[in-house]
Short mmCIF file of C-alpha atoms in Angstrom, two decimals:
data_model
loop_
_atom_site.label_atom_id
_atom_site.label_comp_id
_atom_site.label_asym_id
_atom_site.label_seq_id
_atom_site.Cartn_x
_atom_site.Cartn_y
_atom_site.Cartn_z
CA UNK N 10 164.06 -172.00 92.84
CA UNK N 11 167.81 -170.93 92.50
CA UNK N 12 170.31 -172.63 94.33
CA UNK N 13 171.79 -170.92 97.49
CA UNK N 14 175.60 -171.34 96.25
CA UNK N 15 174.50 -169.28 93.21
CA UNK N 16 175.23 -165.70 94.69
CA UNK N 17 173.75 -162.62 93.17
CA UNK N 18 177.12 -161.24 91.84
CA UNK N 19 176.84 -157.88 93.50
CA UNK N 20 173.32 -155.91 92.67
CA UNK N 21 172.88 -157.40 89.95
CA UNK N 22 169.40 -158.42 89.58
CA UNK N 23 167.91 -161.98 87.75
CA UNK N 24 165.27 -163.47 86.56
CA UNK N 25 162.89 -165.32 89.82
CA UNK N 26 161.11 -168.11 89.47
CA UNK N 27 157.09 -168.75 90.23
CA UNK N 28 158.48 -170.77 93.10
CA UNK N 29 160.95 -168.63 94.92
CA UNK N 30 158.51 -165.88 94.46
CA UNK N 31 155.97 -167.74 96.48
CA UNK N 32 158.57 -168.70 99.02
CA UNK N 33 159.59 -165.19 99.44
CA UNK N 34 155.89 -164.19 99.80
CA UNK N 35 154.83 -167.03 102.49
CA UNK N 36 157.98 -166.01 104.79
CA UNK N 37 156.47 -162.49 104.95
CA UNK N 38 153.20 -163.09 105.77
CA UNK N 39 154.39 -165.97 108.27
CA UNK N 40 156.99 -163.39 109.89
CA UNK N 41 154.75 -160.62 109.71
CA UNK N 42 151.98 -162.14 111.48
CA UNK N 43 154.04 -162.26 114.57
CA UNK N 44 153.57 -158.72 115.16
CA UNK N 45 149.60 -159.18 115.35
CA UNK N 46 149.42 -162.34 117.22
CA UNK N 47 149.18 -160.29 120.51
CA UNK N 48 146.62 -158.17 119.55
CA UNK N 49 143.32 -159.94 119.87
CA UNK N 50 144.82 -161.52 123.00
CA UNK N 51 145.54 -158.90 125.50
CA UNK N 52 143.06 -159.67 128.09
CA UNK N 53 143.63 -162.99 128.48
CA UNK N 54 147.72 -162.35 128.52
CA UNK N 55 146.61 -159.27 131.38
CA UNK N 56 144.74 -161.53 133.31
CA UNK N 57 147.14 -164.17 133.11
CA UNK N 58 150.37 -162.28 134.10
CA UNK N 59 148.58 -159.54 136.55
CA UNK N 60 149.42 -156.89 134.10
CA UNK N 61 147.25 -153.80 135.28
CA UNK N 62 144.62 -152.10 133.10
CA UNK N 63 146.27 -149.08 132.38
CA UNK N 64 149.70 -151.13 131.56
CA UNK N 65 148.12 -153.45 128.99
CA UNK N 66 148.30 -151.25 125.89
CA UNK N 67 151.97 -151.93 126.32
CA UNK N 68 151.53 -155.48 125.10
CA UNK N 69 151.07 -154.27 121.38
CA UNK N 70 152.98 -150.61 122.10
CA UNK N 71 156.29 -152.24 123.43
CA UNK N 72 156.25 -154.44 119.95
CA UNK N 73 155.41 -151.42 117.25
CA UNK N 74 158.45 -149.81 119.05
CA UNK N 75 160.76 -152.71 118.41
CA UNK N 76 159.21 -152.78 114.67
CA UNK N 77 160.26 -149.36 114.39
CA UNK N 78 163.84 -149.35 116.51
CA UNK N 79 164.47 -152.47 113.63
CA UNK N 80 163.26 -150.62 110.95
CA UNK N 81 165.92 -147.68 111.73
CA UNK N 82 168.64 -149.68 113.21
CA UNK N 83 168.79 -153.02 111.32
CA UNK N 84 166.81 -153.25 108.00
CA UNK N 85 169.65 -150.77 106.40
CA UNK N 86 172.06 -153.51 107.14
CA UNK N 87 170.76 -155.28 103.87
CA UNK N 88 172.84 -152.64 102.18
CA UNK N 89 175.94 -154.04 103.79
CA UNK N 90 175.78 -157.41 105.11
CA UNK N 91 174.95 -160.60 102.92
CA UNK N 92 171.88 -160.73 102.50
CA UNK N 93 170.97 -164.58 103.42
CA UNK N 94 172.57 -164.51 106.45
CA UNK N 95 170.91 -161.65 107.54
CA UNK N 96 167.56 -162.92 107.13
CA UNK N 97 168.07 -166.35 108.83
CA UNK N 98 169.74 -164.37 111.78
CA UNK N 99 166.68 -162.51 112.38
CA UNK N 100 164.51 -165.48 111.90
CA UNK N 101 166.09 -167.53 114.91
CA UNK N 102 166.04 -164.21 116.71
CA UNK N 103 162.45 -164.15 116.17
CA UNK N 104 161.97 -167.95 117.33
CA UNK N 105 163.87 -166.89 120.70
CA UNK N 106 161.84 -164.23 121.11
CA UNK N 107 158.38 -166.10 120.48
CA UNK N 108 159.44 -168.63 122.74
CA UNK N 109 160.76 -166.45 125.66
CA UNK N 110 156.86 -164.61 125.41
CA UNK N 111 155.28 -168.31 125.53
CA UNK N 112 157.44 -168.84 128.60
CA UNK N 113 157.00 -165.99 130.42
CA UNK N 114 156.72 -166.14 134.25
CA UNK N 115 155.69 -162.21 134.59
CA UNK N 116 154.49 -159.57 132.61
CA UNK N 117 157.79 -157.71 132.89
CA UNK N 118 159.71 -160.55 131.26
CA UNK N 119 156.62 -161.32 128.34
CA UNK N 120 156.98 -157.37 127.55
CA UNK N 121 160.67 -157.89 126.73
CA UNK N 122 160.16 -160.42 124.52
CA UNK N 123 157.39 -158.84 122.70
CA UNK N 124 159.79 -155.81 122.30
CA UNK N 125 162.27 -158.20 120.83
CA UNK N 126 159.31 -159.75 118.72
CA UNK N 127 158.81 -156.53 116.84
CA UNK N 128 162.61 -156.02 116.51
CA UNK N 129 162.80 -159.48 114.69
CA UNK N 130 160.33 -159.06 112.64
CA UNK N 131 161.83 -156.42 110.45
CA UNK N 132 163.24 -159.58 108.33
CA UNK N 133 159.73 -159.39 106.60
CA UNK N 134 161.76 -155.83 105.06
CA UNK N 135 164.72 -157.54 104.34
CA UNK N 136 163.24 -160.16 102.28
CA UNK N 137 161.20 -157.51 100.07
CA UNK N 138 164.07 -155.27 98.43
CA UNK N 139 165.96 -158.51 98.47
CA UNK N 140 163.53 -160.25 95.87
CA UNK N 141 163.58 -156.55 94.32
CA UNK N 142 167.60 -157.52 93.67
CA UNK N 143 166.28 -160.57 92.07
CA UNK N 144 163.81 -159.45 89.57
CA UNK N 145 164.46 -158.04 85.95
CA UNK N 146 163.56 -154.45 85.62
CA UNK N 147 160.69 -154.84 84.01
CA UNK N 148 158.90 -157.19 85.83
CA UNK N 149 159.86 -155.68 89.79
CA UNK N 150 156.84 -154.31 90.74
CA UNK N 151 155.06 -157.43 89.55
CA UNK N 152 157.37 -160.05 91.74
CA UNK N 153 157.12 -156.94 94.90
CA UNK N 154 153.45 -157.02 94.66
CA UNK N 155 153.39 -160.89 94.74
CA UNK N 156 155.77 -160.68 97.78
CA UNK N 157 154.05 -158.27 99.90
CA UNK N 158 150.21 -159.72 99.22
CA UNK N 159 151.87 -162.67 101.34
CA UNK N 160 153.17 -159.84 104.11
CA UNK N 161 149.59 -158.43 103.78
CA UNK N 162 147.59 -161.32 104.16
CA UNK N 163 150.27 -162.53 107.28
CA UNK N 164 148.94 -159.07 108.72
CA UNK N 165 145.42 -159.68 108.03
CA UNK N 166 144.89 -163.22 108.86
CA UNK N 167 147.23 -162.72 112.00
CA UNK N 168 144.36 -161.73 114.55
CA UNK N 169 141.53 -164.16 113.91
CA UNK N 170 144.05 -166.94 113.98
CA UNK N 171 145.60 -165.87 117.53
CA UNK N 172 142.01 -165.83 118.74
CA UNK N 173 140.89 -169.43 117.31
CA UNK N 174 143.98 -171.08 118.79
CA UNK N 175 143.96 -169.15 122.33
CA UNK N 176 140.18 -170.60 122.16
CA UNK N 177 141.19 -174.38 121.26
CA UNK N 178 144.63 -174.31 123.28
CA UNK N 179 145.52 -171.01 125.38
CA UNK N 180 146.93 -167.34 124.61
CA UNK N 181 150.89 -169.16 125.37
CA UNK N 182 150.11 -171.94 122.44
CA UNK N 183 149.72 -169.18 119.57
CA UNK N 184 153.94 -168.42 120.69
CA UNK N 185 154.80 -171.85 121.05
CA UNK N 186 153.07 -172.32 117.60
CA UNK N 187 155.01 -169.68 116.25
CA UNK N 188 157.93 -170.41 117.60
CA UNK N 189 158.01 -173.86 115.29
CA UNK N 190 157.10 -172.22 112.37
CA UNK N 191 160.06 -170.11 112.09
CA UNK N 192 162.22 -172.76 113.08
CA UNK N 193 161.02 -174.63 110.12
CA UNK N 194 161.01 -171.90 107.82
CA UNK N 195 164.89 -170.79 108.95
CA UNK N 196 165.82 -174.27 107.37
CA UNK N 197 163.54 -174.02 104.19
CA UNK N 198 165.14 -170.89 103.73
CA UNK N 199 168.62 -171.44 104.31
CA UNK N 200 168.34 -174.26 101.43
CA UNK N 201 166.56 -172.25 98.93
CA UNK N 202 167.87 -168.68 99.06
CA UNK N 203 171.12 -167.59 97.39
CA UNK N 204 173.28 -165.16 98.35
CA UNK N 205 173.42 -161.48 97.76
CA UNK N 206 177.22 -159.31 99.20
CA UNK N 207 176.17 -155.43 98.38
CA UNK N 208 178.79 -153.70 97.44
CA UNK N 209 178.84 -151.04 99.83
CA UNK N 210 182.08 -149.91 101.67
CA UNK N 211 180.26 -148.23 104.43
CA UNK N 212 180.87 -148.81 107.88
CA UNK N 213 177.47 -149.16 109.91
CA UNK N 214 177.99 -145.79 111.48
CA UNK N 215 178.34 -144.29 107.97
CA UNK N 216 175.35 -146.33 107.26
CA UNK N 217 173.38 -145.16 109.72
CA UNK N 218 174.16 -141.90 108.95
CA UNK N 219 173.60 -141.79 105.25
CA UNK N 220 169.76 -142.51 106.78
CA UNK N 221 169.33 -138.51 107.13
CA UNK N 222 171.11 -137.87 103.97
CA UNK N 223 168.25 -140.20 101.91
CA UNK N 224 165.38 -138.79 104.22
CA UNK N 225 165.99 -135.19 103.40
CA UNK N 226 167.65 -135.20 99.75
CA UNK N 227 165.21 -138.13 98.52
CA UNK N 228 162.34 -136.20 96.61
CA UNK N 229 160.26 -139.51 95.93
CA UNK N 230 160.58 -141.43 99.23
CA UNK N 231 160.01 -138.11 101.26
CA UNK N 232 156.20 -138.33 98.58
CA UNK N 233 155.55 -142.00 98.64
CA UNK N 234 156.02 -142.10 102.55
CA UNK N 235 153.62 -139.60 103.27
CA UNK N 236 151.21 -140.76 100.87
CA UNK N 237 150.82 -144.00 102.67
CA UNK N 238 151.34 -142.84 106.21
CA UNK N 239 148.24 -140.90 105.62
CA UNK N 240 146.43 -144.62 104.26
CA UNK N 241 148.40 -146.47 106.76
CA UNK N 242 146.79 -143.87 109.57
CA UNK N 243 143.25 -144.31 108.04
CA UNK N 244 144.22 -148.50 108.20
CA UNK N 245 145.16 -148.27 111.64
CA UNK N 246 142.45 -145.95 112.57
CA UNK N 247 139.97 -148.20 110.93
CA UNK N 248 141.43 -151.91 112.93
CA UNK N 249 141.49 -150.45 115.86
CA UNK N 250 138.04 -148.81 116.31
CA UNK N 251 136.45 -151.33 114.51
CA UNK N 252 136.46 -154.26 116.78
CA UNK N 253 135.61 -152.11 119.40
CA UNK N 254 131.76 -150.64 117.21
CA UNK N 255 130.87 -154.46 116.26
CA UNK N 256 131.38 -155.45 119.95
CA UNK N 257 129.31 -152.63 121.15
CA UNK N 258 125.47 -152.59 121.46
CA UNK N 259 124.86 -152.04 117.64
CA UNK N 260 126.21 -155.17 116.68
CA UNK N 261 127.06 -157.27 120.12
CA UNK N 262 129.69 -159.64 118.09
CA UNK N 263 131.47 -162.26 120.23
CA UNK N 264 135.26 -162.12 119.75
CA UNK N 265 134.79 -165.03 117.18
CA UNK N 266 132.41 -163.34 115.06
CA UNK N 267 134.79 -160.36 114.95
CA UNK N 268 137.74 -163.01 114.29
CA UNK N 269 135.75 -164.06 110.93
CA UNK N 270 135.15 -160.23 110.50
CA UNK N 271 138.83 -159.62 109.79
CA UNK N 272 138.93 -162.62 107.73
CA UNK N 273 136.56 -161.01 105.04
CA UNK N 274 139.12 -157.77 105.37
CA UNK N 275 141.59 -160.32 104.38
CA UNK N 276 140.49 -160.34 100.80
CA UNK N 277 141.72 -157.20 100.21
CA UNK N 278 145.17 -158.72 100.01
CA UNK N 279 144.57 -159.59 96.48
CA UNK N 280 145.64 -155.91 95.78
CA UNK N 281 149.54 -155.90 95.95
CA UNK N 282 149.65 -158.16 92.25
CA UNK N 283 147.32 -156.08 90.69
CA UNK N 284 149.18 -153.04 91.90
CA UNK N 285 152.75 -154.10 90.77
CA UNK N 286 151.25 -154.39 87.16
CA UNK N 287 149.75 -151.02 87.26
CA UNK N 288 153.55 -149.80 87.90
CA UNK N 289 155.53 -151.81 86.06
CA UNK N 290 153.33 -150.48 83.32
CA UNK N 291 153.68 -146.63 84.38
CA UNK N 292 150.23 -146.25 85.78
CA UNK N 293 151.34 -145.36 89.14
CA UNK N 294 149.86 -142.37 89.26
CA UNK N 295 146.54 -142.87 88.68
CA UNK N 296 146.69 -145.81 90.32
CA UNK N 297 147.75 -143.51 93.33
CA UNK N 298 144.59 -141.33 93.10
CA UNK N 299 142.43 -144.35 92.83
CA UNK N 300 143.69 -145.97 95.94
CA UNK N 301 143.07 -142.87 98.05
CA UNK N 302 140.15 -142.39 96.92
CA UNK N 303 138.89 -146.19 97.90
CA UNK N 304 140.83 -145.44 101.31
CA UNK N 305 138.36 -142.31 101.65
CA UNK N 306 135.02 -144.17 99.84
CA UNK N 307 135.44 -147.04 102.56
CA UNK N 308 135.02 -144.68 105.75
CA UNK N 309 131.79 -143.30 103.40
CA UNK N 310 130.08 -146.17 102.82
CA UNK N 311 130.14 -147.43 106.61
CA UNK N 312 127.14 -144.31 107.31
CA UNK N 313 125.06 -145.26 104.26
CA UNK N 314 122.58 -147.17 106.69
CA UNK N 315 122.11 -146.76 110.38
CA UNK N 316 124.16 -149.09 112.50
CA UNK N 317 123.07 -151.95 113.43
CA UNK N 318 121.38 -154.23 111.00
CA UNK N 319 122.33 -156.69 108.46
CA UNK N 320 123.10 -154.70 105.86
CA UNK N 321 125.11 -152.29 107.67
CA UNK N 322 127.42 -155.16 108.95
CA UNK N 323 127.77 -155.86 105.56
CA UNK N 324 128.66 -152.75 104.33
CA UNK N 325 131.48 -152.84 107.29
CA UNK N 326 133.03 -155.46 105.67
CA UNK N 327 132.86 -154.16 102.42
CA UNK N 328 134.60 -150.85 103.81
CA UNK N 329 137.53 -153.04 105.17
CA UNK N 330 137.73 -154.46 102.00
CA UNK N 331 137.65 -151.40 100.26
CA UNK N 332 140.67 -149.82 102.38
CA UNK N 333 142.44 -152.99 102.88
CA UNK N 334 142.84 -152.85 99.23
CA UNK N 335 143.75 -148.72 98.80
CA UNK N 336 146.31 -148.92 101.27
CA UNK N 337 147.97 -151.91 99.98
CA UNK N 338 147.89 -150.95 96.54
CA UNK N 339 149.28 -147.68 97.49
CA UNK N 340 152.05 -149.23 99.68
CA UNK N 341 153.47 -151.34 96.14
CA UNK N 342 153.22 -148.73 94.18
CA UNK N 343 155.42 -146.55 96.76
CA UNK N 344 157.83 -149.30 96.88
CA UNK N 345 158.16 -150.16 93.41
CA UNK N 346 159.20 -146.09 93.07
CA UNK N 347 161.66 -146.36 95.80
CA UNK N 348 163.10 -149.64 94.41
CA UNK N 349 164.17 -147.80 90.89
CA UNK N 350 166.32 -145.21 92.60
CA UNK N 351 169.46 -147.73 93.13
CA UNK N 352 170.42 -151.27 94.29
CA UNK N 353 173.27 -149.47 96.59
CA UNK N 354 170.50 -148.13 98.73
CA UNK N 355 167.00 -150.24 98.47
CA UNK N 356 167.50 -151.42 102.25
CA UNK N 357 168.02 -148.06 103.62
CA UNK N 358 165.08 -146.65 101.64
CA UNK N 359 162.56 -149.10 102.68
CA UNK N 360 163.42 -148.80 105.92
CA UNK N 361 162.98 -145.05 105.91
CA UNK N 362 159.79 -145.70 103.81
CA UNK N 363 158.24 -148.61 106.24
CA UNK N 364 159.53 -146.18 109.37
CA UNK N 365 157.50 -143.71 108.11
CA UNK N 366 154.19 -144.72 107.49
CA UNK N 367 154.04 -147.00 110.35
CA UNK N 368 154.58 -143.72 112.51
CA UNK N 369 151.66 -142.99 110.33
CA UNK N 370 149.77 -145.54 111.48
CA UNK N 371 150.90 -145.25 115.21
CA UNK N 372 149.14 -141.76 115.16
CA UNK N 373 146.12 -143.35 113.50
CA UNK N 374 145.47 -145.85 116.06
CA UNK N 375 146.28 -143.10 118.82
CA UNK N 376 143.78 -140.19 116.95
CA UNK N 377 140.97 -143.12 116.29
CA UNK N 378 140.86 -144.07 119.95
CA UNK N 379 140.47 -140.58 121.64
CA UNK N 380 137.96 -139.86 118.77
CA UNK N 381 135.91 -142.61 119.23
CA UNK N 382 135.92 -142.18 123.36
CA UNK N 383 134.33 -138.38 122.37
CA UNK N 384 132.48 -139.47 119.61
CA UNK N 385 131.63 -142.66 118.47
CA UNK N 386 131.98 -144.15 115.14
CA UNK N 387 131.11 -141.10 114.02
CA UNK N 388 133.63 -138.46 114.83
CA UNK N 389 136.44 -141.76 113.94
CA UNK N 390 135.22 -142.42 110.77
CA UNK N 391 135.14 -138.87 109.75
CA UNK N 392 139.08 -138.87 110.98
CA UNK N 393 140.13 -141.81 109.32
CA UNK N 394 137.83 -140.17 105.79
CA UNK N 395 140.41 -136.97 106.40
CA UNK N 396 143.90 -138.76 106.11
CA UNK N 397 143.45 -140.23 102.49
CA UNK N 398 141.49 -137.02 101.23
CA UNK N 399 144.36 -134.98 102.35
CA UNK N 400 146.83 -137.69 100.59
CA UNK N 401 144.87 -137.07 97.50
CA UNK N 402 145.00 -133.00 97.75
CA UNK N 403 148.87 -133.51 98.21
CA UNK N 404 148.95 -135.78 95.07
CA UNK N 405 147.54 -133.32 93.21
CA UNK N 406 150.67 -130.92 93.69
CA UNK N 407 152.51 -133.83 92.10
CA UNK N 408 154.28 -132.90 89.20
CA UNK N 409 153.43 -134.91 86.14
CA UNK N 410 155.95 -137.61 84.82
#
């Protein structure tokens, strides 16, 4: 690892060890996963705190809105702050947070702090373009893939785990839980990481600012956003119907069984290497196609059987595996292009890229739930089939090279 008195002298990158590379990876995933702890336990945190049927949506809605407001309002402040600092701040902010929702006497005061939770949480998009600053040109999307299979598998592995402990323990353990883990991971990273000062003269006004200058003068973001909101919508729209088919009549899984169900979509994490070699190498363009085609093939292969049996169970989890894999091979390759546009800028553009596609995926959740009330598996399957085909018919106007 490198020491944390060895500053990055301005944006200039070096090499990153095996090590640091799976430090910056596990802090991700372990950050990231605090946005999906909630998730699986909404009914037990609604019964618990008299939240009211129609309110309890708010439990996950009130923490994508602080992802986003943090995404906007504090990831660009990687281009001007140090670095380090940064991240630990929003670490212990995060352990506050986590510890105010374990505490919570009402539902007003636990919907605070899972708005504050999401807010947090946007250190997970510090930490990527920061070990982008580290690695050697050559070798950045391989070291950004590495890093974000950790944030991918923190998303994935986020739910089942909330619903094992909130079986052993209760719904409040899974914050308290939480709440030690970043503690402990604020000190292992405050001894490991070194520092980075941008060189930016900005004032955070100017910064925030410069935000609409990037979005509408910034060819390859404005293309690599939309290419995985359209994935991240057909992800979304995919996790959030889901659950709901394998607990209906066709399948009749018990909350556990669909716990171990997004375990198997888990595997799909293995994606974000594979896709940083593709781009380092200059295959990111076919490797674009091929990941929105797999994000379109997975919705296909769920109507290959009637629901129901065996083998169409199976074939579930092989289409979560299929599109757990497109959309995160897609996402590295998008970040790997924003990444080579300039060190001045890296934090503002991921946070305009991550903003994005997670409004993407906001939509994707909202279209998959109406279609499924009208239409079953069926009519949401064929909407989440639509986003990635119409990704693909917009990378086809791409211009070559």
């Amino acid at each position: 690892m490198t020491s944390p008195d060895a500053a990055i002298p301005g944006d200039t990158p070096r090499t990153i060890s095996a090590g640091m590379t799976f430090l910056l990876a596990a802090a991700c995933g372990l950050i990231a996963a605090n946005l999906y702890y909630a998730q699986p336990l909404a009914g037990p945190i609604r019964a618990s705190l008299g939240l009211s049927p129609e309110a309890t949506g708010l439990i996950v809605t009130l923490t994508q809105i602080g992802y986003g407001l943090g995404l906007l309002l504090i990831v660009p402040l990687g281009d001007l702050l140090e670095n380090r600092r940064l991240i630990l701040t929003m670490i212990g902010m995060a352990a506050l947070a986590l510890i105010a929702a374990g505490l919570a006497p009402t539902a007003g005061a636990f919907l605070a702090a899972a708005l504050l939770i999401g807010l947090a949480s946007v250190a997970v998009q510090i930490i990527v373009p920061f070990a982008a600053h580290m690695a050697p040109e050559a070798a950045r999307g391989q070291v950004v893939g590495n890093v974000m299979s950790g944030l991918m598998a923190g998303i994935m592995l986020a739910r089942p785990v909330s619903s094992f402990i909130a079986d052993i323990l209760s719904w409040r353990a899974v914050f308290f839980l939480s709440t030690l883990v970043m503690g402990l991971l604020a000190l292992v990273l405050a001894k490991a990481l070194p520092q980075r000062r941008p060189q930016s003269a900005l004032r955070y006004g100017d910064l925030l600012a410069s935000l609409g200058h990037l979005a509408l003068h910034t060819p390859i973001l404005q293309r690599r956003a939309l290419y995985q909101a359209a994935l991240f919508g057909a992800f979304s729209l995919f996790w959030t119907v889901t659950p709901l088919v394998l607990a209906g009549p066709a399948f009749s899984l018990s909350q556990s069984g669909i716990a171990l169900f997004a375990l198997a979509g888990a595997a799909g994490t293995v994606a974000a290497p594979i896709a940083g070699r593709l781009a380092d190498r200059g295959w990111s363009r076919p490797a674009t196609a091929g990941a929105m085609i797999l994000g379109a093939s997975a919705f296909l292969v769920t109507h290959l059987v009637p629901e129901g049996s065996t083998l169409s169970l199976g074939l579930f989890v092989a289409a979560a595996i299929l599109l757990d894999f497109g959309a995160t091979v897609n996402i590295v390759l998008g970040q790997r292009a924003i990444f080579a546009l300039g060190a001045e800028s890296r934090s503002r553009l991921n946070g305009l890229y991550m903003a994005t596609f997670f409004a993407g995926g906001a939509i994707g959740s909202a279209a998959g739930g109406w279609a499924f009330a009208h239409g079953g598996w069926a009519w949401a399957s064929w909407a989440g089939m639509a986003l990635p085909i119409a990704a693909l018919l917009y990378w086809m106007t791409e211009r070559r090279g």
